[in-house]
mmCIF file of C-alpha atoms in Angstrom:
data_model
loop_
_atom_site.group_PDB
_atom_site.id
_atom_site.type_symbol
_atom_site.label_atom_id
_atom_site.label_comp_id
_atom_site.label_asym_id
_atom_site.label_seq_id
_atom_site.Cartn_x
_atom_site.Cartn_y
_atom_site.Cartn_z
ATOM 1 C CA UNK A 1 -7.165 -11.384 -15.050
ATOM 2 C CA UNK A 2 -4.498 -12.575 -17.346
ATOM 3 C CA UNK A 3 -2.841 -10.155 -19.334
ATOM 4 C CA UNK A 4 -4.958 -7.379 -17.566
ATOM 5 C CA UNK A 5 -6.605 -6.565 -20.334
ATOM 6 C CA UNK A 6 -8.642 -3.510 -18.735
ATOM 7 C CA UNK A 7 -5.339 -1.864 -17.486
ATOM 8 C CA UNK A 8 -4.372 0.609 -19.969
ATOM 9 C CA UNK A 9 -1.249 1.823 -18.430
ATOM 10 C CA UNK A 10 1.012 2.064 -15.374
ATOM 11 C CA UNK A 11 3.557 4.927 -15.132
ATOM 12 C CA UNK A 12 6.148 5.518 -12.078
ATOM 13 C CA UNK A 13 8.134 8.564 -12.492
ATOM 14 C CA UNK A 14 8.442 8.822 -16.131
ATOM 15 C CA UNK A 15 8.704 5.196 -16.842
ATOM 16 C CA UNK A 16 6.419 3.169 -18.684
ATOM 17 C CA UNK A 17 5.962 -0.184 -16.986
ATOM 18 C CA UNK A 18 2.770 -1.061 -18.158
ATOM 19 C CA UNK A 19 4.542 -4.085 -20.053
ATOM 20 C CA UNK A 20 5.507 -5.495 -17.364
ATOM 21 C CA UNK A 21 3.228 -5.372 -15.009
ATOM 22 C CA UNK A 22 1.109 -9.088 -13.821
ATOM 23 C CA UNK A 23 -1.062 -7.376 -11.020
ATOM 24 C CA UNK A 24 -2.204 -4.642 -9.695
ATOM 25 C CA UNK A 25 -4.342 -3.655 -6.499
ATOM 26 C CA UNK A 26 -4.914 -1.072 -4.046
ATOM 27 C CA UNK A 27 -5.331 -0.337 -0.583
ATOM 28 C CA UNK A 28 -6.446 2.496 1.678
ATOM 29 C CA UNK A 29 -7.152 2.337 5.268
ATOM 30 C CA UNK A 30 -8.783 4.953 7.950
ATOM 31 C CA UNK A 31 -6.805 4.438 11.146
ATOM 32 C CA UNK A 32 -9.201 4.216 14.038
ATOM 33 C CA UNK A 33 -9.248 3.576 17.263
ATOM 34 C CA UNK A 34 -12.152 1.922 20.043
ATOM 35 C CA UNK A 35 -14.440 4.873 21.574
ATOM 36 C CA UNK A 36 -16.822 2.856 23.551
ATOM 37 C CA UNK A 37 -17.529 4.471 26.791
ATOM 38 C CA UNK A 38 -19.163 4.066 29.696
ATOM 39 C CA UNK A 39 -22.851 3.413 29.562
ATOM 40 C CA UNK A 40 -22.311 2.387 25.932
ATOM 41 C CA UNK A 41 -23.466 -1.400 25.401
ATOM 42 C CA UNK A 42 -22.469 -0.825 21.617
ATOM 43 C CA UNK A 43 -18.617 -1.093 20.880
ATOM 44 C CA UNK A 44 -17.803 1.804 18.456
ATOM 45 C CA UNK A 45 -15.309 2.950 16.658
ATOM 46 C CA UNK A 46 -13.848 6.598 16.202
ATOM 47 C CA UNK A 47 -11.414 7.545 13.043
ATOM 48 C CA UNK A 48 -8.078 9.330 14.609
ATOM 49 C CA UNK A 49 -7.391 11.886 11.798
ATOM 50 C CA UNK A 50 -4.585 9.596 9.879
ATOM 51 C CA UNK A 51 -4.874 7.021 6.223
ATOM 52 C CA UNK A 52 -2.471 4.855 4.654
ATOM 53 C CA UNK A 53 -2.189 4.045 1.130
ATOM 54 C CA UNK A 54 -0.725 1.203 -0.655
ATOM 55 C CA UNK A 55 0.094 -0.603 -4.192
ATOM 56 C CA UNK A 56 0.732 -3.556 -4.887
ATOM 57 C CA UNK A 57 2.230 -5.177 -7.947
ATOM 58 C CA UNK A 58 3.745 -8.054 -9.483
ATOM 59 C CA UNK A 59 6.065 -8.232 -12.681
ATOM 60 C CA UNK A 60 7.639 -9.585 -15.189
ATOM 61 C CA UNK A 61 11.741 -8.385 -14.271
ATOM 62 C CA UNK A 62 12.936 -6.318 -16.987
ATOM 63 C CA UNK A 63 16.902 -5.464 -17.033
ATOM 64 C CA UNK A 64 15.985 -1.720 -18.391
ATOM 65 C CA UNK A 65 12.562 -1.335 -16.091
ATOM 66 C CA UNK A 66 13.325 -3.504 -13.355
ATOM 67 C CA UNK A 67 16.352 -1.239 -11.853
ATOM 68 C CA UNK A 68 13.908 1.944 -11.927
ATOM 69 C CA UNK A 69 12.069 0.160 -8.980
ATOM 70 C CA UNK A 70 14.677 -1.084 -6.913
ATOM 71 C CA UNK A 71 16.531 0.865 -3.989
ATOM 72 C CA UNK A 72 13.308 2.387 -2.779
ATOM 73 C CA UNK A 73 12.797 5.052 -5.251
ATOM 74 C CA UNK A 74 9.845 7.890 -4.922
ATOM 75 C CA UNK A 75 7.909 9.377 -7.517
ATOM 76 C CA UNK A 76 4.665 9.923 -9.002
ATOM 77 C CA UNK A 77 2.548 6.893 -9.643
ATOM 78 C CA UNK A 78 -0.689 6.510 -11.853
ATOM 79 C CA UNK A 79 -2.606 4.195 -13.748
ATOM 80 C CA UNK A 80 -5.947 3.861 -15.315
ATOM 81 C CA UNK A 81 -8.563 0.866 -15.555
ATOM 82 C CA UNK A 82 -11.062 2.300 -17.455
ATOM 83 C CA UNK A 83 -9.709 3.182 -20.689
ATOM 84 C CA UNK A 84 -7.128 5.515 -22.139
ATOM 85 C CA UNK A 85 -9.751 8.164 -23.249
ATOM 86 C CA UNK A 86 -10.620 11.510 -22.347
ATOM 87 C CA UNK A 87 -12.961 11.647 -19.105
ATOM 88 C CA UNK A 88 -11.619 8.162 -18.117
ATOM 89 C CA UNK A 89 -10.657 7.804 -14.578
ATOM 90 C CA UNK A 90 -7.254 7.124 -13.326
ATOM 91 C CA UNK A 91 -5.596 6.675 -10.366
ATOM 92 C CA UNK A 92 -2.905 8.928 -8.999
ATOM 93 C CA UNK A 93 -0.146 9.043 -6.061
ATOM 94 C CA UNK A 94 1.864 11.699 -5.448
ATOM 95 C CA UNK A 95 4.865 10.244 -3.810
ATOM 96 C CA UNK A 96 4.568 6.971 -4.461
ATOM 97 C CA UNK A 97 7.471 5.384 -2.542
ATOM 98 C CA UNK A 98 8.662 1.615 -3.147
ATOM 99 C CA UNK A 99 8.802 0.075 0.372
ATOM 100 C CA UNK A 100 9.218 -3.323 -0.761
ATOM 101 C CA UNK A 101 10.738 -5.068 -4.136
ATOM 102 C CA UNK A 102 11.289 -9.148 -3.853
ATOM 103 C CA UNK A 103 12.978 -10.625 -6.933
ATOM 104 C CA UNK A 104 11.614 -14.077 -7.969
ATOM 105 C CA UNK A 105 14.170 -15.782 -9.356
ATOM 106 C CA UNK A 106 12.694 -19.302 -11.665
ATOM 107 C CA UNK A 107 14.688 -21.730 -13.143
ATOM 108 C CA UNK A 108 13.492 -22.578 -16.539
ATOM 109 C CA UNK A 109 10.400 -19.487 -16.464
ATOM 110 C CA UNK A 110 10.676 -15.829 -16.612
ATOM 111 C CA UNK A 111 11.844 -14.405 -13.622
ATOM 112 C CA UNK A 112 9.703 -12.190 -12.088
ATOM 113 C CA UNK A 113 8.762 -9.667 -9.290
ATOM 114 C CA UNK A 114 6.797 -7.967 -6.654
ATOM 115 C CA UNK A 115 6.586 -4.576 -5.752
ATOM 116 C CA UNK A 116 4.702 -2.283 -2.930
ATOM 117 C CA UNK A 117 4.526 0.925 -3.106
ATOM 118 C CA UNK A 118 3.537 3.364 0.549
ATOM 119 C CA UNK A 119 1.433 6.197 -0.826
ATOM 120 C CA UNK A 120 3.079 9.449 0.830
ATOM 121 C CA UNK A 121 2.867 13.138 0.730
ATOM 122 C CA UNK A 122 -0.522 15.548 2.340
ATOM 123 C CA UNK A 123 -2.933 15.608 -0.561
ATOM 124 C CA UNK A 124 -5.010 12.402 -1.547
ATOM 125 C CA UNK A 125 -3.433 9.498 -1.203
ATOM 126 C CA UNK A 126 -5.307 7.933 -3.809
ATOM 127 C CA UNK A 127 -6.702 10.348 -5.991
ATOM 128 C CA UNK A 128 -9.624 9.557 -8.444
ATOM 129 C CA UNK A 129 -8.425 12.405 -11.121
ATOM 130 C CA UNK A 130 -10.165 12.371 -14.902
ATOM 131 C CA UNK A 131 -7.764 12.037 -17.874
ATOM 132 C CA UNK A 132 -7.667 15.403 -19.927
ATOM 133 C CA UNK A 133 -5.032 14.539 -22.444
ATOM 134 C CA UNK A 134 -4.695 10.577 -23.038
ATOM 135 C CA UNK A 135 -1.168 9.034 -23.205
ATOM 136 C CA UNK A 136 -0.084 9.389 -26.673
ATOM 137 C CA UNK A 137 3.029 10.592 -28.467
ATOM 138 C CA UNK A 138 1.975 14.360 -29.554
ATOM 139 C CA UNK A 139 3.896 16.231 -31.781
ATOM 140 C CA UNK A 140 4.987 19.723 -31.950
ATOM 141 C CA UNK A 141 2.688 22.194 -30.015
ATOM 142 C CA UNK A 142 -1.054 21.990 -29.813
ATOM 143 C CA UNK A 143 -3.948 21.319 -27.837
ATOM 144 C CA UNK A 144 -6.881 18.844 -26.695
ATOM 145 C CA UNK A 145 -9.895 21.495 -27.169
ATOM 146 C CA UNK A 146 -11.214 19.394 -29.788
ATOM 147 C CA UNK A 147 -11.621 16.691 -27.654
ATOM 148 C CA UNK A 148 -12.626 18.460 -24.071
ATOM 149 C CA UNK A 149 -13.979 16.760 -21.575
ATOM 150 C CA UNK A 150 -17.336 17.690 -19.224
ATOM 151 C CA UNK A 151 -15.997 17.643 -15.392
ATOM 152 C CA UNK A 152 -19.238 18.433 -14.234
ATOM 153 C CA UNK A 153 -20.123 21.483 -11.973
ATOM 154 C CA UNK A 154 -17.423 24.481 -12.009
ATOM 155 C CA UNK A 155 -15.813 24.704 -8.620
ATOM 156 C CA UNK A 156 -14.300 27.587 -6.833
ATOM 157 C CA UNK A 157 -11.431 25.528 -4.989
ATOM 158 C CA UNK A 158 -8.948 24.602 -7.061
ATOM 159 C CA UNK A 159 -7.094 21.210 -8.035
ATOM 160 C CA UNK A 160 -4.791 19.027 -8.880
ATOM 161 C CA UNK A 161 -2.964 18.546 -12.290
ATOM 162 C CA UNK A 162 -0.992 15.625 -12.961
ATOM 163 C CA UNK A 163 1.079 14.989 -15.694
ATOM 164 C CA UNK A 164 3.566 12.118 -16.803
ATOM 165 C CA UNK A 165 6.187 12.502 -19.749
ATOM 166 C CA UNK A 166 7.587 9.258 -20.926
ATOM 167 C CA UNK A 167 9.205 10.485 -23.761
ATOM 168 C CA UNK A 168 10.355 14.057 -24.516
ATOM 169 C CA UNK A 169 12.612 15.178 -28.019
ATOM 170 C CA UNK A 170 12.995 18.977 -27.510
ATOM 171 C CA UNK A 171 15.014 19.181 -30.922
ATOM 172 C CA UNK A 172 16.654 21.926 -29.650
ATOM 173 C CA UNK A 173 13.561 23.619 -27.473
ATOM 174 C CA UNK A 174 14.492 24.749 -23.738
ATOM 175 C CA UNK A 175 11.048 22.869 -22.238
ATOM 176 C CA UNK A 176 7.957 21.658 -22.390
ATOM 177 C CA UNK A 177 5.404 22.983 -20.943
ATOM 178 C CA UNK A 178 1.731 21.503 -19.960
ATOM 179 C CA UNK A 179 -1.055 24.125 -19.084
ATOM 180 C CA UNK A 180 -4.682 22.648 -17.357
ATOM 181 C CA UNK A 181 -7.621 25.110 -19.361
ATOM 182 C CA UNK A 182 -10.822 25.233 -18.851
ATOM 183 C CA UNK A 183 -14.311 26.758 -20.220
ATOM 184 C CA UNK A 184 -17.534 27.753 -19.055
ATOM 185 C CA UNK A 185 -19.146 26.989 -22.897
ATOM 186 C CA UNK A 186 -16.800 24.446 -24.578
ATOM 187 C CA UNK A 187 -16.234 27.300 -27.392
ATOM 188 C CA UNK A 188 -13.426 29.803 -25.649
ATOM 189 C CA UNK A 189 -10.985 28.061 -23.517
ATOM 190 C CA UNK A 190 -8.070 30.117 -21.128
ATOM 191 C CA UNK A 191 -5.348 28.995 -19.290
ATOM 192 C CA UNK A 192 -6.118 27.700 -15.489
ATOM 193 C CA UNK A 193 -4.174 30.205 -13.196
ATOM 194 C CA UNK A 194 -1.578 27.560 -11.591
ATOM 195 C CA UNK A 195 -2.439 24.733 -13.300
ATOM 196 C CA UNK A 196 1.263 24.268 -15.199
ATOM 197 C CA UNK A 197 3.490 21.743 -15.492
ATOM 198 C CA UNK A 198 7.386 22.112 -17.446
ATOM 199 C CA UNK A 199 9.798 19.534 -18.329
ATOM 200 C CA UNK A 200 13.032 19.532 -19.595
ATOM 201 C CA UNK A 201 13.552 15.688 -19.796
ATOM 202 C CA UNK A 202 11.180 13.192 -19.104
ATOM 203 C CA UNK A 203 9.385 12.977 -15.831
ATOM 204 C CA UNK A 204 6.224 13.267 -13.700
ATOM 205 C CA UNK A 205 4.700 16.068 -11.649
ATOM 206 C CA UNK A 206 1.649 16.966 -9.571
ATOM 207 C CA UNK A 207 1.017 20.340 -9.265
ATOM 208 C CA UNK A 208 -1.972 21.861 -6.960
ATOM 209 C CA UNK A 209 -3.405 24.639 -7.782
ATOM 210 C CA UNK A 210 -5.941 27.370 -6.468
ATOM 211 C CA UNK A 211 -8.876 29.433 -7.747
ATOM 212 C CA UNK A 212 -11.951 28.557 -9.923
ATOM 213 C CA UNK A 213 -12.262 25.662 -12.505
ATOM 214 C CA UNK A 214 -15.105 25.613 -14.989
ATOM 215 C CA UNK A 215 -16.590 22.770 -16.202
ATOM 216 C CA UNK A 216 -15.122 22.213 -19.612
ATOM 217 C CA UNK A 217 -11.534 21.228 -19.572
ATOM 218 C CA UNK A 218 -8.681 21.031 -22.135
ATOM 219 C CA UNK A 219 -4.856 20.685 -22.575
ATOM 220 C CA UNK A 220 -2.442 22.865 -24.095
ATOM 221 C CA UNK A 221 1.237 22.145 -24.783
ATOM 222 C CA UNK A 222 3.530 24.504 -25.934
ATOM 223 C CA UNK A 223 7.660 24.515 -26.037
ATOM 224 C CA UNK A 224 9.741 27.297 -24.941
ATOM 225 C CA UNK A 225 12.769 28.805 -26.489
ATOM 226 C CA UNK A 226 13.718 28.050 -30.253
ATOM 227 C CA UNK A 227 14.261 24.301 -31.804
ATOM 228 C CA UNK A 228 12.662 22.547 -34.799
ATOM 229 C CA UNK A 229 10.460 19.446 -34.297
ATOM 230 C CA UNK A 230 9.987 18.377 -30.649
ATOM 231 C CA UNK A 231 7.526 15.705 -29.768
ATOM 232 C CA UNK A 232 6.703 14.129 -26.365
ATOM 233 C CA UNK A 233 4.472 11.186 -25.026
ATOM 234 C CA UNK A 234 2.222 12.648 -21.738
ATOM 235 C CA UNK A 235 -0.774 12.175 -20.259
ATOM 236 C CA UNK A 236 -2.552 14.533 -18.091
ATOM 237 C CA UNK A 237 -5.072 13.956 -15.480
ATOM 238 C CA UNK A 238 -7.171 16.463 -13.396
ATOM 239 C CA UNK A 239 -8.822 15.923 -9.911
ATOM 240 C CA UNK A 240 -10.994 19.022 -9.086
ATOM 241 C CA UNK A 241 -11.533 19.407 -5.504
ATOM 242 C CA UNK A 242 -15.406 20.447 -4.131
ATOM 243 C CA UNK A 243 -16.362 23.270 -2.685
#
């Protein structure tokens, strides 16, 4: 997969390290443990209640990039496969923690890298979220209503919103804020109770959230306090949990 052409983008706590990034792969496994019992010709097996997560990558070393991934930093991890569009999937960790980081050091070659990251926290460790608001620079205040996306069925539990700022110029502004919305008929869209995310400098969050969630979704991003021309580069990703 040279080049890894299908990977649109890999973000780790604000950073953008998508251009230096070789490979990529995942990992989850169910812990188990052997329940055969007596009587039982069949050995079975009988998950104990507890998954692990991992990430794997290898990279170019970058003396600006590199350093944000050494001396086991945490953070927010995502990155997409399918496409930087609206209803793509992506893939998000919530504390994504570097366990490992090897420099490979070449004489006359690029010296490069390898990473793993332990997927932490209590919600998913992995979670399959859809892209609401593609990475992009976006200027000044505004929204993504014009380009919604279907999430399918409305649900009654709640979420996840995840959002990653790369690059934030407040001009003067106190914050920035991202707000999840939804609609029932892709026409009148309202703010998701919960579903907010603010940054004053660049960044990444995961915020859960409670309630309904209909099935047409939007972004809005607004700036508070007083300033002139802010712009930011985000993406935000939803993962809407079943009932």
């Amino acid at each position: 997969m040279a080049g890894l052409p299908d990977v649109e983008f890999v973000l780790f706590n604000g950073y953008d390290v998508t251009g230096i990034i070789r490979s990529i792969s995942d990992e989850l496994t169910n812990d188990t443990e052997e329940a055969t019992v007596a009587g039982n010709t069949v050995a079975t097996e009988q998950f104990v209640g507890t998954a692990r997560g991992t990430v794997n990558a290898t990279a170019f070393y970058d003396e600006d990039l590199s350093p944000k991934l050494e001396g086991g930093p945490s953070g927010v991890l995502m990155y997409v496969l399918g496409g930087n569009t609206a209803g793509a999937y992506c893939e998000c960790v919530e504390e994504a923690i570097a366990t490992e980081y090897k420099r490979l050091i070449e004489n006359g070659a690029t010296h490069k890298a390898e990473i793993a990251f332990g997927a932490q926290g209590n919600v998913g460790l992995l979670d399959h979220a859809y892209i609401v608001a593609p990475l992009a620079a976006y200027a000044g205040a505004g929204d993504t209503e014009s380009a919604y996306i279907d999430s399918g069925a409305a649900t009654a539990s709640g979420g996840r919103w995840w959002v990653h700022v790369t690059a934030l110029d407040l001009d003067g502004h106190d914050d920035l804020d991202v707000q999840l919305e939804d609609s029932a008929d892709h026409v009148t869209f309202g703010d998701v109770t919960g579903a907010l995310a603010t940054f004053t400098a660049i960044g990444a969050q995961m915020v859960e959230f409670d309630g309904g969630v209909d099935q047409y979704l939007a972004a809005v991003y607004s700036y508070g306090g007083a300033g002139t021309d802010p712009t930011a580069t985000f993406v935000a990703a939803v993962t809407k949990l079943p009932d």
